[in-house]
mmCIF file of C-alpha atoms in Angstrom:
data_model
loop_
_atom_site.group_PDB
_atom_site.id
_atom_site.type_symbol
_atom_site.label_atom_id
_atom_site.label_comp_id
_atom_site.label_asym_id
_atom_site.label_seq_id
_atom_site.Cartn_x
_atom_site.Cartn_y
_atom_site.Cartn_z
ATOM 1 C CA UNK N 1 0.000 0.000 0.000
ATOM 2 C CA UNK N 2 1.428 3.375 -1.007
ATOM 3 C CA UNK N 3 1.814 6.113 1.584
ATOM 4 C CA UNK N 4 -0.637 8.445 -0.206
ATOM 5 C CA UNK N 5 -3.340 5.747 0.045
ATOM 6 C CA UNK N 6 -3.178 5.811 3.837
ATOM 7 C CA UNK N 7 -5.887 7.741 5.629
ATOM 8 C CA UNK N 8 -4.812 10.754 7.719
ATOM 9 C CA UNK N 9 -6.773 9.371 10.701
ATOM 10 C CA UNK N 10 -6.988 6.151 12.720
ATOM 11 C CA UNK N 11 -8.522 3.276 10.744
ATOM 12 C CA UNK N 12 -8.409 0.612 13.452
ATOM 13 C CA UNK N 13 -12.073 1.027 14.423
ATOM 14 C CA UNK N 14 -11.328 2.928 17.640
ATOM 15 C CA UNK N 15 -12.580 6.326 16.456
ATOM 16 C CA UNK N 16 -14.775 6.474 13.360
ATOM 17 C CA UNK N 17 -15.713 10.107 14.043
ATOM 18 C CA UNK N 18 -12.444 11.292 12.458
ATOM 19 C CA UNK N 19 -13.289 9.335 9.301
ATOM 20 C CA UNK N 20 -16.762 10.901 9.170
ATOM 21 C CA UNK N 21 -15.353 14.386 9.767
ATOM 22 C CA UNK N 22 -12.712 13.884 7.057
ATOM 23 C CA UNK N 23 -15.378 12.775 4.579
ATOM 24 C CA UNK N 24 -17.586 15.797 5.321
ATOM 25 C CA UNK N 25 -14.686 18.268 5.040
ATOM 26 C CA UNK N 26 -13.563 16.689 1.756
ATOM 27 C CA UNK N 27 -17.102 16.965 0.339
ATOM 28 C CA UNK N 28 -17.344 20.626 1.401
ATOM 29 C CA UNK N 29 -13.947 21.464 -0.130
ATOM 30 C CA UNK N 30 -14.908 19.755 -3.394
ATOM 31 C CA UNK N 31 -18.152 21.757 -3.426
ATOM 32 C CA UNK N 32 -16.326 25.036 -2.714
ATOM 33 C CA UNK N 33 -13.984 24.491 -5.673
ATOM 34 C CA UNK N 34 -16.857 23.748 -8.034
ATOM 35 C CA UNK N 35 -18.945 26.607 -6.660
ATOM 36 C CA UNK N 36 -16.140 29.092 -7.344
ATOM 37 C CA UNK N 37 -15.897 28.079 -11.009
ATOM 38 C CA UNK N 38 -19.588 27.631 -11.756
ATOM 39 C CA UNK N 39 -20.572 30.641 -9.651
ATOM 40 C CA UNK N 40 -18.340 32.938 -11.699
ATOM 41 C CA UNK N 41 -19.738 31.478 -14.917
ATOM 42 C CA UNK N 42 -23.267 32.185 -13.742
ATOM 43 C CA UNK N 43 -22.669 35.619 -12.205
ATOM 44 C CA UNK N 44 -20.820 37.045 -15.216
ATOM 45 C CA UNK N 45 -24.132 37.490 -17.073
ATOM 46 C CA UNK N 46 -25.347 39.862 -14.350
ATOM 47 C CA UNK N 47 -22.066 41.783 -14.224
ATOM 48 C CA UNK N 48 -21.493 42.195 -17.970
ATOM 49 C CA UNK N 49 -25.180 42.254 -18.996
ATOM 50 C CA UNK N 50 -24.150 40.702 -22.300
ATOM 51 C CA UNK N 51 -26.694 38.417 -23.963
ATOM 52 C CA UNK N 52 -24.191 36.380 -25.939
ATOM 53 C CA UNK N 53 -22.750 35.036 -22.639
ATOM 54 C CA UNK N 54 -26.127 33.491 -21.744
ATOM 55 C CA UNK N 55 -25.057 29.902 -22.711
ATOM 56 C CA UNK N 56 -22.043 30.194 -20.412
ATOM 57 C CA UNK N 57 -24.277 31.460 -17.592
ATOM 58 C CA UNK N 58 -26.663 28.517 -18.095
ATOM 59 C CA UNK N 59 -23.755 26.069 -17.865
ATOM 60 C CA UNK N 60 -22.676 27.801 -14.650
ATOM 61 C CA UNK N 61 -26.177 27.607 -13.185
ATOM 62 C CA UNK N 62 -26.526 23.896 -14.051
ATOM 63 C CA UNK N 63 -23.051 23.237 -12.630
ATOM 64 C CA UNK N 64 -24.027 24.934 -9.369
ATOM 65 C CA UNK N 65 -27.226 22.919 -9.183
ATOM 66 C CA UNK N 66 -25.475 19.597 -9.819
ATOM 67 C CA UNK N 67 -22.730 20.485 -7.314
ATOM 68 C CA UNK N 68 -25.352 21.225 -4.641
ATOM 69 C CA UNK N 69 -27.092 17.902 -5.305
ATOM 70 C CA UNK N 70 -23.773 16.038 -5.039
ATOM 71 C CA UNK N 71 -22.957 17.809 -1.778
ATOM 72 C CA UNK N 72 -26.374 16.956 -0.361
ATOM 73 C CA UNK N 73 -25.941 13.291 -1.400
ATOM 74 C CA UNK N 74 -22.458 13.087 0.102
ATOM 75 C CA UNK N 75 -23.534 14.631 3.413
ATOM 76 C CA UNK N 76 -26.634 12.428 3.482
ATOM 77 C CA UNK N 77 -24.538 9.228 3.171
ATOM 78 C CA UNK N 78 -22.209 10.540 5.861
ATOM 79 C CA UNK N 79 -25.170 11.185 8.183
ATOM 80 C CA UNK N 80 -26.488 7.643 7.592
ATOM 81 C CA UNK N 81 -23.110 6.141 8.466
ATOM 82 C CA UNK N 82 -22.829 8.380 11.530
ATOM 83 C CA UNK N 83 -26.160 7.096 12.882
ATOM 84 C CA UNK N 84 -25.022 3.499 12.378
ATOM 85 C CA UNK N 85 -21.686 4.044 14.135
ATOM 86 C CA UNK N 86 -23.494 5.706 17.065
ATOM 87 C CA UNK N 87 -26.051 2.898 17.386
ATOM 88 C CA UNK N 88 -24.045 -0.297 16.849
ATOM 89 C CA UNK N 89 -20.656 -1.411 18.201
ATOM 90 C CA UNK N 90 -17.819 -1.454 15.670
ATOM 91 C CA UNK N 91 -16.439 -4.981 15.135
ATOM 92 C CA UNK N 92 -13.869 -6.345 12.714
ATOM 93 C CA UNK N 93 -15.425 -8.625 10.086
ATOM 94 C CA UNK N 94 -13.647 -10.525 7.372
ATOM 95 C CA UNK N 95 -12.758 -11.751 4.932
ATOM 96 C CA UNK N 96 -14.899 -9.811 2.477
ATOM 97 C CA UNK N 97 -15.629 -11.577 -0.794
ATOM 98 C CA UNK N 98 -16.333 -9.257 -3.705
ATOM 99 C CA UNK N 99 -19.281 -10.515 -5.767
ATOM 100 C CA UNK N 100 -19.607 -7.678 -8.290
ATOM 101 C CA UNK N 101 -18.863 -3.999 -8.859
ATOM 102 C CA UNK N 102 -21.380 -1.481 -10.187
ATOM 103 C CA UNK N 103 -20.253 0.975 -12.839
ATOM 104 C CA UNK N 104 -21.178 3.776 -10.418
ATOM 105 C CA UNK N 105 -19.599 3.717 -6.967
ATOM 106 C CA UNK N 106 -21.596 0.669 -5.859
ATOM 107 C CA UNK N 107 -20.601 -2.940 -5.177
ATOM 108 C CA UNK N 108 -21.928 -6.306 -3.981
ATOM 109 C CA UNK N 109 -20.009 -8.308 -1.356
ATOM 110 C CA UNK N 110 -20.331 -11.094 1.185
ATOM 111 C CA UNK N 111 -18.861 -10.385 4.619
ATOM 112 C CA UNK N 112 -17.358 -13.552 6.025
ATOM 113 C CA UNK N 113 -17.416 -17.037 4.576
ATOM 114 C CA UNK N 114 -20.489 -18.275 2.717
ATOM 115 C CA UNK N 115 -20.978 -20.915 5.408
ATOM 116 C CA UNK N 116 -21.307 -18.161 8.047
ATOM 117 C CA UNK N 117 -24.839 -17.353 6.864
ATOM 118 C CA UNK N 118 -24.044 -13.699 6.231
ATOM 119 C CA UNK N 119 -26.222 -12.331 3.436
ATOM 120 C CA UNK N 120 -24.824 -10.799 0.287
ATOM 121 C CA UNK N 121 -24.648 -7.037 0.800
ATOM 122 C CA UNK N 122 -25.041 -4.257 -1.750
ATOM 123 C CA UNK N 123 -23.220 -1.097 -0.900
ATOM 124 C CA UNK N 124 -21.857 2.273 -1.826
ATOM 125 C CA UNK N 125 -18.417 3.780 -1.216
ATOM 126 C CA UNK N 126 -18.781 7.323 0.119
ATOM 127 C CA UNK N 127 -15.575 8.364 -1.638
ATOM 128 C CA UNK N 128 -17.099 7.410 -5.009
ATOM 129 C CA UNK N 129 -14.310 4.967 -5.876
ATOM 130 C CA UNK N 130 -16.258 1.693 -5.966
ATOM 131 C CA UNK N 131 -15.000 -1.288 -3.979
ATOM 132 C CA UNK N 132 -11.765 -0.393 -2.107
ATOM 133 C CA UNK N 133 -8.725 -2.495 -3.015
ATOM 134 C CA UNK N 134 -7.783 -3.003 0.644
ATOM 135 C CA UNK N 135 -11.249 -4.094 1.751
ATOM 136 C CA UNK N 136 -10.963 -7.805 0.912
ATOM 137 C CA UNK N 137 -9.060 -8.734 4.079
ATOM 138 C CA UNK N 138 -11.794 -7.303 6.296
ATOM 139 C CA UNK N 139 -13.572 -4.150 7.445
ATOM 140 C CA UNK N 140 -14.656 -2.504 10.701
ATOM 141 C CA UNK N 141 -18.430 -3.025 10.585
ATOM 142 C CA UNK N 142 -21.264 -1.463 12.581
ATOM 143 C CA UNK N 143 -24.747 -2.756 11.907
ATOM 144 C CA UNK N 144 -26.999 -5.776 11.608
ATOM 145 C CA UNK N 145 -26.722 -8.295 8.760
ATOM 146 C CA UNK N 146 -30.507 -8.355 8.321
ATOM 147 C CA UNK N 147 -30.857 -4.580 8.005
ATOM 148 C CA UNK N 148 -27.492 -3.268 6.836
ATOM 149 C CA UNK N 149 -24.596 -1.328 8.222
ATOM 150 C CA UNK N 150 -21.630 0.956 7.763
ATOM 151 C CA UNK N 151 -18.006 -0.030 7.460
ATOM 152 C CA UNK N 152 -14.580 1.548 7.725
ATOM 153 C CA UNK N 153 -11.812 0.084 5.557
ATOM 154 C CA UNK N 154 -8.492 -0.356 7.393
ATOM 155 C CA UNK N 155 -5.511 1.667 6.079
ATOM 156 C CA UNK N 156 -7.370 3.620 3.342
ATOM 157 C CA UNK N 157 -10.126 4.741 5.742
ATOM 158 C CA UNK N 158 -12.883 4.633 3.137
ATOM 159 C CA UNK N 159 -16.451 4.640 4.462
ATOM 160 C CA UNK N 160 -19.002 2.175 3.104
ATOM 161 C CA UNK N 161 -22.774 1.943 3.512
ATOM 162 C CA UNK N 162 -24.298 -1.529 2.996
ATOM 163 C CA UNK N 163 -27.637 -3.306 3.083
ATOM 164 C CA UNK N 164 -28.824 -6.805 2.130
ATOM 165 C CA UNK N 165 -28.655 -7.268 -1.647
ATOM 166 C CA UNK N 166 -31.867 -9.333 -1.751
ATOM 167 C CA UNK N 167 -33.879 -6.909 0.393
ATOM 168 C CA UNK N 168 -37.325 -8.290 -0.618
ATOM 169 C CA UNK N 169 -36.223 -11.914 -0.067
ATOM 170 C CA UNK N 170 -35.138 -11.200 3.505
ATOM 171 C CA UNK N 171 -38.207 -9.115 4.435
ATOM 172 C CA UNK N 172 -39.857 -12.013 6.298
ATOM 173 C CA UNK N 173 -36.736 -12.494 8.427
ATOM 174 C CA UNK N 174 -36.722 -8.778 9.284
ATOM 175 C CA UNK N 175 -40.435 -8.843 10.131
ATOM 176 C CA UNK N 176 -39.896 -11.837 12.468
ATOM 177 C CA UNK N 177 -36.779 -10.388 14.126
ATOM 178 C CA UNK N 178 -36.938 -9.689 17.875
ATOM 179 C CA UNK N 179 -38.513 -6.341 18.790
ATOM 180 C CA UNK N 180 -35.292 -4.959 20.290
ATOM 181 C CA UNK N 181 -33.402 -5.736 17.076
ATOM 182 C CA UNK N 182 -36.041 -3.923 14.988
ATOM 183 C CA UNK N 183 -36.029 -0.973 17.398
ATOM 184 C CA UNK N 184 -32.242 -0.700 17.124
ATOM 185 C CA UNK N 185 -32.435 -0.786 13.316
ATOM 186 C CA UNK N 186 -35.099 1.935 13.437
ATOM 187 C CA UNK N 187 -32.866 4.037 15.698
ATOM 188 C CA UNK N 188 -29.990 3.611 13.209
ATOM 189 C CA UNK N 189 -32.255 4.464 10.264
ATOM 190 C CA UNK N 190 -31.889 1.136 8.447
ATOM 191 C CA UNK N 191 -35.277 -0.478 9.052
ATOM 192 C CA UNK N 192 -36.332 0.463 5.500
ATOM 193 C CA UNK N 193 -34.732 -0.066 2.103
ATOM 194 C CA UNK N 194 -32.416 2.735 0.965
ATOM 195 C CA UNK N 195 -31.826 3.338 -2.732
ATOM 196 C CA UNK N 196 -28.071 3.226 -3.333
ATOM 197 C CA UNK N 197 -28.426 5.433 -6.420
ATOM 198 C CA UNK N 198 -29.091 8.623 -4.455
#
């Protein structure tokens, strides 16, 4: 693993708050850079009052809008992971078997051996990089296999949000789960299906 791939915070599962903070700050910095460029493109039409710059202003406005939506999505995923890390204990789980990778930043994996009974999980990488290269050995996981969870990848520090891949097929198991388990999932915000495309 190269030095630049290492996270600038602890990735041993002891303090996930630094990982969440780093992700939020990175998302805000990325938004600020885009806002500066697209904002100038949009505002120039009001400063120059020149009609032939209208296409450039429209591109700036659309860029601002898309940047705001991306920021909202990034902060939303971070908030979901934060709730999970506050609700469930963080435990090391591995190995992680990669089943498939989505062309977006999604993936499908199985945490633990197939004989362990762990369901196949669909997930999203909050950094937008797809499945992390260092995640196959294991991850620091907080959650419930029936409902989903959040994970921190050792060394790289990438944050992952996961839920059962076959959500409808496991709905009966969730419905028959003990009341305290359902209440905990509700507290963590994972009692319902979450679209990973948002």
